PDB file of C-alpha atoms in Angstrom:
ATOM      1  CA  MET A   1     -18.451   2.159  38.710  1.00  0.00           C
ATOM      2  CA  HIS A   2     -18.913  -1.025  36.751  1.00  0.00           C
ATOM      3  CA  LEU A   3     -19.016  -4.382  38.609  1.00  0.00           C
ATOM      4  CA  PHE A   4     -15.535  -5.068  37.273  1.00  0.00           C
ATOM      5  CA  TYR A   5     -14.255  -2.728  39.960  1.00  0.00           C
ATOM      6  CA  ASP A   6     -16.115  -4.320  42.895  1.00  0.00           C
ATOM      7  CA  SER A   7     -13.118  -6.310  44.126  1.00  0.00           C
ATOM      8  CA  ILE A   8     -10.633  -3.479  43.550  1.00  0.00           C
ATOM      9  CA  ASP A   9      -9.923  -0.727  46.052  1.00  0.00           C
ATOM     10  CA  HIS A  10     -11.198   2.735  45.159  1.00  0.00           C
ATOM     11  CA  ASP A  11      -7.822   4.350  44.382  1.00  0.00           C
ATOM     12  CA  SER A  12      -6.764   1.465  42.135  1.00  0.00           C
ATOM     13  CA  ALA A  13     -10.126   1.497  40.357  1.00  0.00           C
ATOM     14  CA  GLN A  14      -9.809   5.220  39.684  1.00  0.00           C
ATOM     15  CA  ARG A  15      -6.256   4.795  38.368  1.00  0.00           C
ATOM     16  CA  ILE A  16      -7.324   1.945  36.086  1.00  0.00           C
ATOM     17  CA  GLU A  17     -10.252   3.969  34.787  1.00  0.00           C
ATOM     18  CA  GLN A  18      -7.992   6.970  34.108  1.00  0.00           C
ATOM     19  CA  LEU A  19      -5.493   4.821  32.247  1.00  0.00           C
ATOM     20  CA  THR A  20      -8.144   3.158  30.107  1.00  0.00           C
ATOM     21  CA  ARG A  21      -9.693   6.550  29.274  1.00  0.00           C
ATOM     22  CA  LEU A  22      -6.335   7.967  28.234  1.00  0.00           C
ATOM     23  CA  ILE A  23      -5.522   4.909  26.130  1.00  0.00           C
ATOM     24  CA  TYR A  24      -8.900   5.271  24.415  1.00  0.00           C
ATOM     25  CA  GLU A  25      -8.319   8.980  23.740  1.00  0.00           C
ATOM     26  CA  LEU A  26      -4.885   8.286  22.284  1.00  0.00           C
ATOM     27  CA  ARG A  27      -6.363   5.612  19.998  1.00  0.00           C
ATOM     28  CA  GLU A  28      -8.996   8.068  18.777  1.00  0.00           C
ATOM     29  CA  ASN A  29      -6.371  10.787  18.264  1.00  0.00           C
ATOM     30  CA  ARG A  30      -4.325   8.350  16.171  1.00  0.00           C
ATOM     31  CA  LYS A  31      -7.378   7.631  14.023  1.00  0.00           C
ATOM     32  CA  ALA A  32      -7.971  11.363  13.544  1.00  0.00           C
ATOM     33  CA  LEU A  33      -4.372  12.022  12.504  1.00  0.00           C
ATOM     34  CA  LEU A  34      -4.469   9.195   9.982  1.00  0.00           C
ATOM     35  CA  ALA A  35      -7.858  10.304   8.648  1.00  0.00           C
ATOM     36  CA  ARG A  36      -6.550  13.848   8.164  1.00  0.00           C
ATOM     37  CA  HIS A  37      -4.192  12.480   5.533  1.00  0.00           C
ATOM     38  CA  GLN A  38      -6.457   9.672   4.318  1.00  0.00           C
ATOM     39  CA  VAL A  39      -3.961   6.921   5.137  1.00  0.00           C
ATOM     40  CA  GLU A  40      -4.256   3.650   7.043  1.00  0.00           C
ATOM     41  CA  ASP A  41      -1.055   3.754   9.091  1.00  0.00           C
ATOM     42  CA  GLU A  42       2.236   5.521   9.754  1.00  0.00           C
ATOM     43  CA  ALA A  43       4.084   3.658   7.011  1.00  0.00           C
ATOM     44  CA  GLU A  44       1.550   4.762   4.400  1.00  0.00           C
ATOM     45  CA  LEU A  45       1.799   8.351   5.642  1.00  0.00           C
ATOM     46  CA  LEU A  46       5.577   8.338   5.347  1.00  0.00           C
ATOM     47  CA  ALA A  47       5.390   6.770   1.885  1.00  0.00           C
ATOM     48  CA  ALA A  48       2.959   9.493   0.755  1.00  0.00           C
ATOM     49  CA  ILE A  49       5.308  12.179   2.077  1.00  0.00           C
ATOM     50  CA  ARG A  50       8.323  10.625   0.339  1.00  0.00           C
ATOM     51  CA  ALA A  51       6.408  10.279  -2.927  1.00  0.00           C
ATOM     52  CA  GLY A  52       5.356  13.927  -2.769  1.00  0.00           C
ATOM     53  CA  ARG A  53       1.628  13.117  -2.547  1.00  0.00           C
ATOM     54  CA  LEU A  54       1.501  14.975   0.777  1.00  0.00           C
ATOM     55  CA  ALA A  55       3.257  18.176   1.726  1.00  0.00           C
ATOM     56  CA  GLU A  56       6.059  17.627   4.185  1.00  0.00           C
ATOM     57  CA  HIS A  57       4.479  20.059   6.613  1.00  0.00           C
ATOM     58  CA  PRO A  58       2.287  19.342   8.494  1.00  0.00           C
ATOM     59  CA  ALA A  59       2.285  15.687   7.352  1.00  0.00           C
ATOM     60  CA  TYR A  60       5.750  14.917   8.736  1.00  0.00           C
ATOM     61  CA  ASP A  61       4.873  16.588  12.025  1.00  0.00           C
ATOM     62  CA  ASP A  62       1.819  14.348  12.193  1.00  0.00           C
ATOM     63  CA  TYR A  63       3.994  11.344  11.339  1.00  0.00           C
ATOM     64  CA  LEU A  64       6.234  12.153  14.303  1.00  0.00           C
ATOM     65  CA  GLY A  65       3.167  12.756  16.455  1.00  0.00           C
ATOM     66  CA  LEU A  66       1.826   9.335  15.531  1.00  0.00           C
ATOM     67  CA  HIS A  67       5.027   7.750  16.796  1.00  0.00           C
ATOM     68  CA  ALA A  68       4.783   9.691  20.037  1.00  0.00           C
ATOM     69  CA  VAL A  69       1.158   8.598  20.443  1.00  0.00           C
ATOM     70  CA  ARG A  70       2.130   4.981  19.777  1.00  0.00           C
ATOM     71  CA  ASP A  71       4.957   5.062  22.298  1.00  0.00           C
ATOM     72  CA  LEU A  72       2.795   6.684  24.947  1.00  0.00           C
ATOM     73  CA  ARG A  73      -0.015   4.173  24.360  1.00  0.00           C
ATOM     74  CA  GLU A  74       2.412   1.274  24.712  1.00  0.00           C
ATOM     75  CA  ASN A  75       3.760   2.693  27.967  1.00  0.00           C
ATOM     76  CA  LEU A  76       0.266   3.296  29.326  1.00  0.00           C
ATOM     77  CA  ARG A  77      -0.842  -0.204  28.359  1.00  0.00           C
ATOM     78  CA  ALA A  78       2.118  -1.658  30.250  1.00  0.00           C
ATOM     79  CA  GLU A  79       1.258   0.536  33.233  1.00  0.00           C
ATOM     80  CA  LEU A  80      -2.370  -0.584  33.020  1.00  0.00           C
ATOM     81  CA  ALA A  81      -1.347  -4.239  32.946  1.00  0.00           C
ATOM     82  CA  GLU A  82       0.785  -3.714  36.034  1.00  0.00           C
ATOM     83  CA  SER A  83      -2.016  -1.821  37.794  1.00  0.00           C
ATOM     84  CA  LEU A  84      -4.471  -4.613  37.049  1.00  0.00           C
ATOM     85  CA  LYS A  85      -2.038  -7.233  38.273  1.00  0.00           C
ATOM     86  CA  GLU A  86      -1.469  -5.330  41.524  1.00  0.00           C
ATOM     87  CA  ALA A  87      -5.183  -4.668  42.033  1.00  0.00           C
ATOM     88  CA  ASN A  88      -6.021  -8.350  41.658  1.00  0.00           C
ATOM     89  CA  ARG A  89      -3.501  -9.580  44.242  1.00  0.00           C
TER      90      ARG A  89
END
């Protein structure tokens, strides 16, 4: 593992690495969902759906998925912050 983990116990280092990997994957999934509809963010996706530029399905399902991804990322980031704080005690 990277030198960053040298002062952290093995189990904590593995947990931190898992969390960062998952956060990264969620970020990339968000990018892919937005790219599928050629929009920059959730608000633009919803506006395109409302204006009829995108079909409601699957665009609205993706819109809901983007919110789920965002919420999960926020929760994982909070968990990561707590894990880092505990590991550095």
